Amino acid sequence: MAWRGVGKKGLNASLIRALASAPVGLSAGLNSSSTFDLAVKSLSASFKCVPGLSFSSFLRGSRYHKILKNEPLIRYFHASPELLARKGIEEELGLKVSKKKPKGKYSKRERSPPVVAPYVPKLKRTNKSLQERTVEIFDGMTLVELAKRTGEGIGVLQDILINVGESIDSEFHPLSIDIAELIAMEVGASVKRIHVSEGKEILPRPPVVTVMGHVDHGKTSLLDALRQTSVAANEAGGITQHLGAFVVSMQSGASITFLDTPGHAAFSAMRARGAAVTDIVVLVVAADDGVMPQTLEAISHAKAANVPIVVAVNKCDKPAANSERVKLQLASEGLLLEDMGGDIQLVEVSALKKTGLDNLEEALLLQAEVMNLKARVDGPAQAYVVEARLHKGRGPLATAIVKAGTLVCGQHVVVGSEWGRIRAIRDVVGNLAERATPAMPVEIEGLKGLPMAGDDIIVVQSEERARMLSAGRKKKFDRDRLLKISNGRAEELEQSEEVPQRAEMPIIVKADVQGTVQAVTDALRSLNSPQVFVNVVHVGVGPVCQSDVDLAQACGACIVGFNVKSPASSITMAATQAGIKILMHRVIYHLLEDIGNMIVEKAPGTFETQVAGEAEVLNIFEIKGKSKAKGGDVKIAGCRVIDGCVSKTATMRLLRSGEVVFEGPCASLKQEKHDVEKVGKGNECGLVLCNCDAFQIGDVIQCLEQVVRKPKFISSESGAVRIEC
């Protein structure tokens, strides 16, 4: 009972000392599990006086293997349900004990310091791949289908749909084509509309025929002969510089819509637009001239648009006409004519004598009958802008051809990035009309801005929808333009070390119609060279105004007015005082020639080394030096100038058997004991070269000089121009 007053800590310490001082035999006997169990049972009864303590659990829960070096004790440690004894013994032995504090509401937690890691920015998703791919949309497509085509999530598209003020029941609800375009443009995709050609009323329509060919092959004269007019006589310089649309009533009673395209090389975009909207292409080839570059270009445009071709061999009345040569040239270009077993019709005509026109009409109507041209008459119209111009009193005007449906006066339309409400519709003669049917060229007015030639005309339901669609297209256009500029600047920075700096030539372009503005701009940009960069800073439709002069003064540009009225005297005086050039032209040849000459003058040119003269060594003279201070021995080459002239300030090159022996400056040049600067052909002189005295009789000394070579302006017979450096 002597243990009753002893605490747990004292008991633990006493037990440790007792076991530590135990005899060797006892310690050895405890190494077996049976002996250990008997010792535990014998000693457990004497510890019952201590409340809350079991000797067996205490012994098994402790780490006495550290003292006894007993391996089986490790197994008993895991079997103990009580850890109080283990905790007390480890504290007395000086072992570290992890003290876990209760996780209460107000307990303080020890937090490890934050790990400082480098900031890795999130990769932003670029829409460059999406912009390069065109997404086809149609009326009635669902949000799920639009998400698959654009590659965006349905949740993202739903947020955009809410922002545009639309709501749908589910992602499978059909969308209108306008809303689908807004959503696709918001995610940065390029959009192509797929219109449904089905309708309740489908009727035959007149064919749309585009007249294409080389410049001065008689395209406009042929149209004049068909419609009995004289448009070609009023053309500036005798060449067409606009894309015109006409309706011609044939002698058979049928009507055909003709598009007249320019043949000059600068108007390639106009020919491409004409081939894109046409049903049949009439390829005009002069019988005395044959196939030319723009003829081949017209063939490529027609093949790209998958449009059938009817060949009209014009000027067959001339003595030098050779139709068989034209047929062979066309066959060599892949056009299989009917005479050679193909399906392409060829008609020989003369626009001047008006012969063969009946055969041409019959060929066109036969081709149209084979194609079985029909169009939907009911429903909203789908139209195509052929040309656009700015009228002083009526505002922006767009010449368009209706593809399908009916265009009605008073409808809200979106044309490219512009919108408006149709205020008036006029036919090709200028008469007002209430509606326009398929294949009918009309001129519409009422747009808020000037559209681009080639834009589609889309009829929308309301003014709000028209405003929203126009704003979305403008935003998409600006975003693509900025991305293109940034990519161009990045490429320039990469190539800045290799490409020398170029002189900049800023130009402001003003023309009468939108298509001509694009053609002139493309032609001027084609004059870019490694030395001069043609920067078209501003383009516009209409005459030159005061704002153009102010802009030109700010950026140091010249103003080009093409086929527009001469500016007022006040504007001309202001431009003269500011030192600004205003070039007014009506013929594309003269315009490109003037700009080409200006580019040649402004170009810095390239430095080239050329041989200014040659001298042959006839004899060698040697002058002995008196001392090193006054100079050593000097060898003088007695020469005769055999070509050009020899200059003292130029670089000399010593040639022996055609190989360069030395190249360096001239130290002295004398003629008859007099120092001279130059020696002409046929004269004799004495030459001393710096650091060179290895002359031999028969050597040739060349006089080299640096010259600046300017680029050349080259114009071909086909009308193509370029700057050759």
XYZ file of C-alpha atoms in Angstrom:
725
model
C 0.000 0.000 0.000
C 3.002 2.194 -0.050
C 2.231 3.039 -3.682
C -1.108 4.677 -2.875
C 0.340 8.094 -2.235
C 2.587 8.052 -5.225
C 1.478 9.977 -8.284
C 1.535 8.742 -11.850
C 4.678 10.605 -12.735
C 6.540 9.248 -9.693
C 5.384 5.727 -10.493
C 6.551 6.018 -14.033
C 9.963 7.251 -12.930
C 10.346 4.512 -10.325
C 9.395 1.838 -12.815
C 11.908 3.125 -15.303
C 14.681 3.079 -12.731
C 13.706 -0.406 -11.611
C 13.733 -1.812 -15.070
C 16.961 -0.050 -15.876
C 18.659 -1.503 -12.792
C 17.205 -4.995 -13.251
C 19.578 -7.957 -13.308
C 21.013 -9.112 -16.552
C 19.122 -12.358 -16.354
C 15.803 -10.578 -15.897
C 16.522 -8.268 -18.771
C 17.496 -11.216 -20.876
C 14.395 -13.106 -19.798
C 12.136 -10.354 -20.920
C 13.300 -10.767 -24.450
C 10.811 -13.584 -25.005
C 7.109 -12.816 -25.335
C 6.010 -15.553 -22.845
C 8.323 -14.323 -20.105
C 7.179 -10.775 -20.736
C 3.501 -11.752 -20.370
C 4.134 -13.590 -17.060
C 5.946 -10.556 -15.652
C 3.081 -8.309 -16.638
C 0.467 -10.554 -14.974
C 2.470 -10.827 -11.763
C 3.015 -7.140 -11.423
C -0.463 -5.954 -12.496
C -2.100 -6.850 -9.181
C 0.227 -4.651 -7.165
C -0.706 -1.559 -9.224
C -4.459 -1.736 -8.701
C -4.127 0.851 -5.967
C -3.380 3.530 -8.496
C -6.698 4.687 -9.973
C -6.933 5.028 -13.797
C -3.702 3.163 -14.374
C -3.236 -0.340 -15.764
C 0.281 -1.637 -15.652
C -0.136 -3.870 -18.669
C -1.505 -1.089 -20.810
C 1.141 1.276 -19.544
C 3.927 -1.141 -20.272
C 2.626 -2.060 -23.719
C 1.959 1.580 -24.605
C 5.399 2.799 -23.677
C 8.573 2.648 -25.700
C 10.706 0.535 -23.349
C 12.352 -1.067 -26.392
C 14.641 1.919 -26.337
C 15.942 0.673 -22.948
C 15.561 -3.065 -23.226
C 16.439 -3.271 -26.927
C 13.399 -5.553 -27.222
C 12.078 -6.055 -30.742
C 8.611 -7.511 -29.829
C 7.732 -4.340 -27.884
C 7.274 -2.501 -31.155
C 4.282 -4.678 -31.938
C 2.677 -4.013 -28.534
C 2.933 -0.277 -29.063
C 0.338 -0.378 -31.875
C -2.032 -2.518 -29.822
C -2.367 -0.050 -26.923
C -5.631 1.939 -26.731
C -4.308 4.379 -24.130
C -1.627 6.953 -24.860
C -1.406 8.817 -21.564
C 1.375 6.658 -20.223
C 3.321 6.975 -23.502
C 3.065 10.742 -23.334
C 4.380 10.970 -19.778
C 7.322 8.653 -20.387
C 8.417 10.448 -23.551
C 8.390 13.792 -21.739
C 10.574 12.410 -18.941
C 12.962 10.837 -21.422
C 13.381 14.221 -23.124
C 11.669 13.185 -26.396
C 9.801 15.708 -28.527
C 6.055 15.494 -28.268
C 3.755 17.196 -30.808
C 1.227 19.203 -28.848
C -1.985 19.536 -30.843
C -4.078 22.465 -29.805
C -7.862 22.227 -29.998
C -9.312 23.705 -33.169
C -11.782 26.039 -31.635
C -13.525 29.030 -33.101
C -11.006 31.498 -31.700
C -7.906 29.351 -31.800
C -4.870 30.728 -33.566
C -3.490 28.566 -36.301
C 0.135 28.576 -37.209
C 0.310 29.196 -40.918
C 3.348 28.524 -43.034
C 4.714 31.490 -44.941
C 3.388 31.784 -48.507
C 5.508 30.312 -51.246
C 6.790 33.034 -53.537
C 6.376 31.740 -57.109
C 6.923 33.627 -60.350
C 3.766 35.045 -61.916
C 2.713 33.160 -65.022
C 0.148 35.133 -67.043
C -2.824 33.289 -68.439
C -2.625 32.599 -72.123
C -5.212 34.655 -73.929
C -7.095 32.869 -76.649
C -6.375 34.386 -80.005
C -9.006 34.473 -82.719
C -6.487 34.498 -85.537
C -7.338 30.960 -86.603
C -11.052 31.773 -86.320
C -10.663 34.878 -88.467
C -8.933 32.934 -91.199
C -11.834 30.452 -91.272
C -15.206 31.539 -92.662
C -18.281 30.426 -90.706
C -21.352 29.699 -92.813
C -24.624 30.779 -91.226
C -28.222 30.383 -92.342
C -31.670 31.327 -91.186
C -33.075 28.999 -88.515
C -29.810 27.579 -87.202
C -29.668 26.738 -83.497
C -27.274 27.936 -80.844
C -25.766 24.448 -80.647
C -24.984 24.450 -84.360
C -23.475 27.936 -84.123
C -21.306 26.860 -81.172
C -19.967 23.911 -83.194
C -19.104 26.104 -86.174
C -17.411 28.861 -84.156
C -15.750 26.600 -81.591
C -17.116 28.600 -78.653
C -19.046 27.344 -75.647
C -22.820 27.580 -75.517
C -22.623 29.647 -72.327
C -20.461 32.267 -74.055
C -22.891 32.523 -76.952
C -25.836 32.797 -74.563
C -24.192 35.764 -72.824
C -23.702 37.478 -76.197
C -27.310 36.731 -77.072
C -28.482 38.453 -73.893
C -26.274 41.468 -74.622
C -27.881 41.975 -78.028
C -31.315 41.979 -76.404
C -32.575 38.579 -77.541
C -33.924 35.719 -75.476
C -34.538 32.092 -76.425
C -36.197 29.193 -74.654
C -33.354 26.711 -75.131
C -30.155 26.232 -77.079
C -32.165 24.327 -79.711
C -34.392 27.317 -80.457
C -33.957 28.527 -84.096
C -32.188 31.877 -84.551
C -32.659 34.444 -87.268
C -29.747 34.881 -89.659
C -29.146 38.448 -88.421
C -28.791 37.359 -84.784
C -26.542 34.468 -85.819
C -24.286 36.900 -87.675
C -24.113 39.257 -84.685
C -23.089 36.414 -82.375
C -20.496 35.063 -84.818
C -18.956 38.501 -85.385
C -18.787 39.136 -81.636
C -16.504 36.119 -81.164
C -14.323 37.342 -84.057
C -15.408 34.994 -86.849
C -15.753 35.847 -90.531
C -19.299 35.217 -91.708
C -20.757 33.971 -94.978
C -24.514 33.997 -95.362
C -26.206 30.978 -96.958
C -29.566 32.084 -98.359
C -32.374 29.681 -99.052
C -33.440 29.789 -102.702
C -36.793 28.118 -102.097
C -39.918 30.230 -102.428
C -43.559 30.063 -103.361
C -43.091 31.914 -106.639
C -40.103 30.931 -108.788
C -40.086 32.418 -112.281
C -37.603 32.584 -115.173
C -35.332 35.612 -115.110
C -33.166 37.400 -117.695
C -29.490 36.391 -117.859
C -26.777 38.634 -116.471
C -23.969 38.855 -119.023
C -20.568 40.403 -118.303
C -18.443 41.673 -121.184
C -14.746 41.123 -120.457
C -11.497 41.307 -122.391
C -8.329 43.256 -123.044
C -8.203 47.023 -123.208
C -9.134 48.579 -126.562
C -10.585 45.360 -127.972
C -14.018 46.935 -128.523
C -16.089 45.857 -125.504
C -17.983 49.128 -125.042
C -18.325 49.576 -128.817
C -19.941 46.150 -129.004
C -22.424 47.123 -126.276
C -23.163 50.380 -128.097
C -23.920 48.400 -131.224
C -26.283 46.124 -129.288
C -28.248 48.911 -127.589
C -27.725 51.514 -130.334
C -25.996 54.124 -128.180
C -22.641 55.911 -128.246
C -21.165 55.517 -124.780
C -17.649 54.784 -126.085
C -17.425 58.225 -127.682
C -17.823 59.882 -124.270
C -15.191 57.759 -122.503
C -12.073 59.634 -121.388
C -9.159 58.509 -123.497
C -11.363 56.035 -125.310
C -11.164 53.443 -122.510
C -13.755 52.303 -119.971
C -12.899 53.111 -116.351
C -16.174 52.168 -114.650
C -18.264 49.070 -114.230
C -21.589 49.836 -115.890
C -24.885 47.910 -115.913
C -27.413 48.088 -118.759
C -30.594 46.295 -119.813
C -30.714 45.661 -123.559
C -33.942 44.625 -125.308
C -32.966 42.304 -128.128
C -34.696 42.079 -131.484
C -36.281 38.780 -130.494
C -38.115 40.506 -127.631
C -35.942 39.053 -124.843
C -34.032 41.293 -122.458
C -30.456 40.762 -121.262
C -28.656 42.561 -118.454
C -25.134 43.514 -119.525
C -22.198 44.486 -117.300
C -19.370 46.405 -118.966
C -15.984 45.962 -117.267
C -12.773 47.967 -117.847
C -9.946 46.237 -119.649
C -7.002 48.075 -118.086
C -4.719 46.110 -115.802
C -5.497 48.432 -112.878
C -9.168 47.393 -112.870
C -8.660 43.716 -112.136
C -10.901 43.903 -109.044
C -13.764 45.245 -111.151
C -13.486 42.308 -113.537
C -13.473 39.909 -110.594
C -16.668 41.501 -109.211
C -18.302 41.281 -112.616
C -17.500 37.578 -112.901
C -18.823 36.923 -109.385
C -22.336 38.262 -110.077
C -22.747 37.174 -113.689
C -24.355 34.167 -115.389
C -22.496 34.285 -118.707
C -19.167 35.887 -119.673
C -18.712 37.324 -123.164
C -14.987 37.247 -123.874
C -14.183 39.916 -126.477
C -10.980 39.317 -128.457
C -9.777 41.579 -131.258
C -9.176 39.607 -134.449
C -6.132 41.699 -135.352
C -4.566 41.657 -131.883
C -5.265 38.183 -130.522
C -5.097 36.959 -126.947
C -3.508 39.524 -124.595
C -2.687 39.606 -120.833
C -6.078 40.958 -119.747
C -7.754 38.344 -121.960
C -6.012 35.627 -119.987
C -6.963 37.352 -116.745
C -10.624 37.463 -117.812
C -10.486 33.731 -118.598
C -9.090 33.005 -115.125
C -11.814 35.111 -113.458
C -14.533 33.289 -115.378
C -13.088 29.880 -114.496
C -12.758 30.842 -110.845
C -16.433 31.867 -110.762
C -17.442 28.691 -112.694
C -19.251 30.750 -115.337
C -19.730 29.646 -118.968
C -17.913 31.653 -121.670
C -19.078 32.842 -125.073
C -16.229 34.176 -127.251
C -16.903 37.212 -129.469
C -14.122 37.825 -131.998
C -14.419 41.554 -132.734
C -12.908 43.741 -135.481
C -13.318 41.048 -138.111
C -13.733 43.772 -140.734
C -10.088 44.884 -140.489
C -7.600 43.783 -143.145
C -5.233 42.343 -140.517
C -7.972 40.224 -138.915
C -7.072 36.565 -138.392
C -9.789 34.563 -136.643
C -7.979 31.250 -137.038
C -4.998 32.547 -135.072
C -7.351 33.629 -132.263
C -8.947 30.158 -132.195
C -5.565 28.476 -131.865
C -4.513 30.857 -129.085
C -7.731 30.215 -127.147
C -7.352 26.470 -127.594
C -3.818 26.660 -126.221
C -5.240 28.361 -123.116
C -7.675 25.503 -122.468
C -10.844 26.878 -124.111
C -12.350 24.073 -126.213
C -14.389 25.709 -128.963
C -17.274 24.052 -130.783
C -15.248 23.861 -133.996
C -12.698 21.767 -132.125
C -15.183 19.445 -130.428
C -15.765 21.539 -127.314
C -18.794 23.305 -125.877
C -17.694 26.967 -126.029
C -19.439 29.035 -128.684
C -17.450 31.462 -130.838
C -19.105 34.282 -132.803
C -17.371 36.596 -135.262
C -18.715 40.163 -135.014
C -17.874 43.707 -136.029
C -19.012 46.446 -133.667
C -18.160 49.125 -136.194
C -20.211 47.705 -139.069
C -22.735 45.993 -136.745
C -22.350 42.578 -138.308
C -22.770 39.275 -136.473
C -24.886 40.791 -133.665
C -27.805 38.450 -134.401
C -25.539 35.436 -134.037
C -24.213 36.779 -130.719
C -27.766 37.312 -129.424
C -28.747 33.801 -130.468
C -25.690 32.306 -128.749
C -26.410 34.150 -125.487
C -30.092 33.170 -125.419
C -29.207 29.559 -126.220
C -26.699 29.449 -123.362
C -29.278 30.986 -121.003
C -31.885 28.453 -122.077
C -29.491 25.599 -121.376
C -28.790 27.010 -117.902
C -32.567 27.308 -117.175
C -32.168 30.503 -115.154
C -34.872 30.976 -112.531
C -35.104 33.008 -109.341
C -37.329 33.442 -106.321
C -39.566 36.483 -106.705
C -41.326 36.533 -103.339
C -39.702 37.263 -99.983
C -36.915 39.672 -99.006
C -34.454 40.624 -101.695
C -30.825 39.621 -102.020
C -28.838 42.139 -104.053
C -25.213 42.841 -104.976
C -23.560 46.273 -105.151
C -21.920 46.819 -108.527
C -20.829 50.429 -108.016
C -21.294 53.222 -105.484
C -20.934 56.965 -105.828
C -21.654 60.150 -103.907
C -24.182 62.613 -105.361
C -24.133 66.209 -104.238
C -27.904 66.475 -103.796
C -29.069 62.866 -103.324
C -26.272 61.607 -101.089
C -24.762 58.097 -101.281
C -26.016 56.099 -104.276
C -25.465 52.390 -104.885
C -25.902 50.639 -108.224
C -27.044 47.096 -107.514
C -28.331 43.978 -109.235
C -31.045 41.951 -107.518
C -30.210 38.259 -107.223
C -33.448 36.942 -105.736
C -36.597 38.287 -104.133
C -38.034 41.743 -104.644
C -36.470 44.959 -103.381
C -39.247 47.338 -102.307
C -38.973 51.050 -101.652
C -39.180 51.851 -97.923
C -37.390 48.729 -96.665
C -34.538 48.870 -94.154
C -31.348 47.459 -95.615
C -27.788 46.791 -94.484
C -25.135 47.193 -97.188
C -21.737 46.058 -95.958
C -21.121 48.088 -92.820
C -23.619 50.804 -93.813
C -27.368 50.847 -93.330
C -30.330 52.946 -94.358
C -33.938 53.014 -95.460
C -34.545 52.896 -99.205
C -35.863 56.304 -100.149
C -36.001 55.834 -103.917
C -35.296 53.160 -106.539
C -34.337 54.192 -110.080
C -33.768 52.067 -113.161
C -30.833 52.447 -115.563
C -32.634 55.211 -117.433
C -33.266 57.201 -114.249
C -37.004 56.616 -113.870
C -38.438 56.001 -110.392
C -39.665 52.493 -109.601
C -41.499 51.030 -106.642
C -39.758 47.676 -106.705
C -36.863 45.816 -108.325
C -37.138 42.200 -109.503
C -34.347 39.630 -110.062
C -31.615 40.406 -112.643
C -32.709 44.046 -112.711
C -29.966 46.694 -112.249
C -31.205 49.609 -110.137
C -29.810 52.578 -108.276
C -30.941 52.955 -104.672
C -30.665 55.997 -102.448
C -31.254 56.528 -98.749
C -28.126 54.964 -97.254
C -26.405 56.644 -94.307
C -22.940 56.120 -95.745
C -21.183 55.083 -98.930
C -20.841 51.280 -99.214
C -17.997 49.394 -100.826
C -18.349 47.991 -104.328
C -19.029 44.276 -104.032
C -21.041 44.400 -100.769
C -24.247 42.419 -100.357
C -27.556 44.174 -99.725
C -29.535 42.551 -96.909
C -33.139 43.422 -96.034
C -33.830 43.544 -92.264
C -37.049 43.847 -90.300
C -36.557 47.069 -88.353
C -34.348 50.104 -88.007
C -33.031 48.879 -84.669
C -31.886 45.605 -86.204
C -30.235 47.504 -89.077
C -28.345 49.783 -86.669
C -27.203 46.836 -84.567
C -25.998 44.817 -87.543
C -24.187 47.806 -89.049
C -22.440 48.569 -85.747
C -21.354 44.941 -85.377
C -19.895 44.862 -88.881
C -18.020 48.125 -88.331
C -16.600 46.781 -85.084
C -15.499 43.575 -86.812
C -13.962 45.568 -89.698
C -11.998 47.847 -87.347
C -10.797 44.884 -85.308
C -9.540 43.056 -88.388
C -7.906 46.209 -89.731
C -6.036 46.847 -86.475
C -4.948 43.216 -86.325
C -3.651 43.439 -89.893
C -1.746 46.640 -89.085
C -0.199 45.141 -85.947
C 0.855 42.008 -87.844
C 2.368 44.166 -90.579
C 4.327 46.210 -88.057
C 5.577 43.055 -86.383
C 6.847 41.770 -89.721
C 8.523 45.096 -90.413
C 10.282 44.973 -87.044
C 11.541 41.481 -87.790
C 12.876 42.568 -91.171
C 14.114 45.998 -90.071
C 17.690 44.764 -89.712
C 17.801 43.296 -93.212
C 15.703 45.727 -95.275
C 17.026 49.294 -95.633
C 14.832 52.240 -94.750
C 12.537 53.361 -97.543
C 11.346 56.827 -98.387
C 7.628 57.335 -97.794
C 5.306 58.917 -100.328
C 1.898 59.704 -98.774
C -1.007 60.084 -101.222
C -4.676 61.085 -100.849
C -6.974 59.554 -103.492
C -10.312 61.072 -104.544
C -12.386 59.565 -107.377
C -15.905 59.688 -108.758
C -17.146 56.213 -107.712
C -16.210 53.690 -105.049
C -14.999 51.042 -107.481
C -12.651 53.475 -109.190
C -11.267 54.499 -105.788
C -10.387 50.880 -105.057
C -8.867 50.359 -108.510
C -6.712 53.501 -108.355
C -5.621 52.690 -104.804
C -4.574 49.163 -105.776
C -2.716 50.486 -108.831
C -0.801 53.035 -106.742
C 0.117 50.453 -104.118
C 1.467 48.209 -106.855
C 4.146 50.884 -107.435
C 5.765 50.092 -104.090
C 9.484 49.465 -104.427
C 12.349 48.635 -102.062
C 13.240 52.346 -102.052
C 9.867 54.136 -101.927
C 6.782 53.144 -99.944
C 3.509 54.433 -101.440
C 1.293 55.147 -98.425
C -2.345 55.842 -99.322
C -3.340 57.740 -96.184
C -6.913 58.565 -97.193
C -9.415 57.665 -99.921
C -12.782 59.182 -100.693
C -15.496 59.619 -103.268
C -16.199 63.103 -104.587
C -14.265 66.228 -105.539
C -11.229 67.549 -103.675
C -12.318 69.635 -100.671
C -10.679 71.805 -98.011
C -10.433 68.928 -95.515
C -8.300 67.001 -98.014
C -5.923 69.960 -98.258
C -5.688 70.197 -94.455
C -4.956 66.483 -94.169
C -2.339 66.669 -96.917
C -0.651 69.584 -95.158
C -0.573 67.671 -91.883
C 1.043 64.531 -93.326
C 2.916 66.017 -96.293
C 0.900 64.157 -98.917
C -0.022 64.916 -102.490
C -3.649 64.768 -103.652
C -4.761 62.671 -106.611
C -8.135 63.499 -108.143
C -9.310 60.953 -110.700
C -12.292 61.590 -112.951
C -13.693 64.297 -110.638
C -14.382 67.983 -111.117
C -11.570 70.456 -110.743
C -11.387 71.943 -107.240
C -12.516 75.488 -106.563
C -10.044 78.335 -106.949
C -9.934 78.907 -103.185
C -8.892 75.283 -102.593
C -6.274 75.498 -105.338
C -4.807 78.676 -103.822
C -4.717 77.140 -100.351
C -2.914 74.073 -101.719
C -0.413 76.250 -103.587
C 0.369 78.299 -100.483
C 0.860 75.118 -98.452
C 3.106 73.595 -101.121
C 0.747 70.686 -101.844
C 0.512 69.089 -105.276
C -2.940 68.336 -106.692
C -2.870 65.954 -109.661
C -6.096 65.857 -111.695
C -6.468 63.054 -114.255
C -9.188 61.338 -116.265
C -7.097 58.568 -117.855
C -5.442 55.893 -115.747
C -2.363 55.768 -118.037
C -1.458 59.394 -117.384
C -2.064 59.124 -113.650
C 0.227 56.131 -113.172
C 2.892 57.733 -115.347
C 2.939 60.946 -113.279
C 3.023 59.079 -109.966
C 5.768 56.805 -111.314
C 7.926 59.784 -112.242
C 7.393 61.302 -108.786
C 8.467 58.038 -107.184
C 11.627 57.955 -109.304
C 12.497 61.504 -108.245
C 11.892 60.818 -104.556
C 13.758 57.512 -104.474
C 17.154 57.794 -102.740
C 18.709 55.450 -105.275
C 21.387 52.852 -104.749
C 25.138 53.436 -104.671
C 27.003 51.445 -107.255
C 30.693 51.217 -108.125
C 31.485 51.648 -111.768
C 34.686 52.003 -113.787
C 35.194 55.656 -114.781
C 38.459 55.098 -116.660
C 41.323 52.739 -117.338
C 45.077 53.377 -117.696
C 47.792 51.020 -118.902
C 51.228 50.926 -117.211
C 53.901 51.664 -119.832
C 56.956 52.239 -117.631
C 57.996 52.298 -113.966
C 60.083 55.047 -112.360
C 61.700 54.856 -108.936
C 62.724 57.807 -106.758
C 65.217 57.076 -104.003
C 64.434 58.552 -100.602
C 67.197 60.519 -98.851
C 66.178 59.498 -95.306
C 63.389 57.770 -93.465
C 62.231 61.099 -91.998
C 61.700 62.639 -95.424
C 60.286 59.448 -96.914
C 61.450 56.162 -98.387
C 61.683 54.987 -101.968
C 58.721 55.808 -104.218
C 57.669 53.917 -107.353
C 55.798 55.825 -110.028
C 53.739 54.105 -112.702
C 53.964 55.832 -116.050
C 50.569 55.281 -117.641
C 48.479 56.165 -120.645
C 44.687 56.580 -120.185
C 43.060 54.194 -122.646
C 39.397 54.718 -121.668
C 37.387 57.348 -119.792
C 39.294 59.517 -117.361
C 41.406 58.976 -114.254
C 40.627 61.073 -111.158
C 42.925 61.646 -108.206
C 40.134 61.493 -105.610
C 38.764 58.160 -106.843
C 39.644 54.668 -105.726
C 42.182 52.839 -107.873
C 42.219 49.137 -108.707
C 45.359 47.411 -110.008
C 44.667 44.512 -112.386
C 47.191 41.959 -113.629
C 46.009 39.376 -116.150
C 42.428 40.162 -115.166
C 42.991 39.539 -111.436
C 42.819 42.228 -108.748
C 46.235 42.821 -107.173
C 45.501 45.956 -105.152
C 42.635 48.341 -104.490
C 43.104 51.619 -102.637
C 43.354 55.419 -102.863
C 45.617 57.418 -105.137
C 48.552 59.235 -103.477
C 49.645 61.386 -106.423
C 48.585 62.092 -109.998
C 50.850 64.159 -112.235
C 50.889 65.153 -115.860
C 54.116 66.708 -117.208
C 55.436 67.394 -113.688
C 52.214 69.175 -112.674
C 49.773 67.938 -110.080
C 46.367 67.474 -111.716
C 42.977 66.266 -110.554
C 41.910 64.443 -113.733
C 43.547 63.020 -116.830
C 41.464 62.312 -119.909
C 41.580 59.590 -122.508
C 44.731 59.423 -124.680
C 46.933 61.400 -122.270
C 49.915 60.150 -120.316
C 50.343 60.588 -116.561
C 52.237 59.408 -113.526
C 50.418 57.507 -110.785
C 51.457 56.774 -107.215
C 49.223 54.454 -105.156
C 49.129 54.427 -101.362
C 50.885 51.406 -99.852
C 51.435 49.770 -103.218
C 54.555 49.706 -105.393
C 54.255 46.270 -107.020
C 53.798 47.625 -110.515
C 54.638 45.687 -113.659
C 54.639 46.849 -117.229
C 51.357 45.875 -118.861
C 49.230 46.197 -115.713
C 45.894 47.981 -115.961
C 44.834 50.575 -113.391
C 41.081 51.188 -113.168
C 39.551 54.351 -111.735
C 36.457 53.494 -109.660
C 33.736 55.932 -108.677
C 30.511 55.709 -106.669
C 27.354 56.638 -108.570
C 23.727 56.804 -107.479
C 21.422 54.742 -109.684
C 17.774 55.775 -109.633
C 14.937 53.288 -110.219
C 13.081 53.182 -113.520
C 9.368 53.475 -114.235
C 8.356 50.736 -116.681
C 4.977 50.547 -118.421
C 4.065 47.549 -120.559
C 1.796 47.455 -123.582
C -0.925 45.706 -121.565
C -1.127 48.664 -119.170
C 0.734 47.047 -116.273
C 3.242 49.334 -114.580
C 6.069 48.728 -112.140
C 9.118 50.355 -110.573
C 12.364 48.581 -111.381
C 15.204 49.238 -108.943
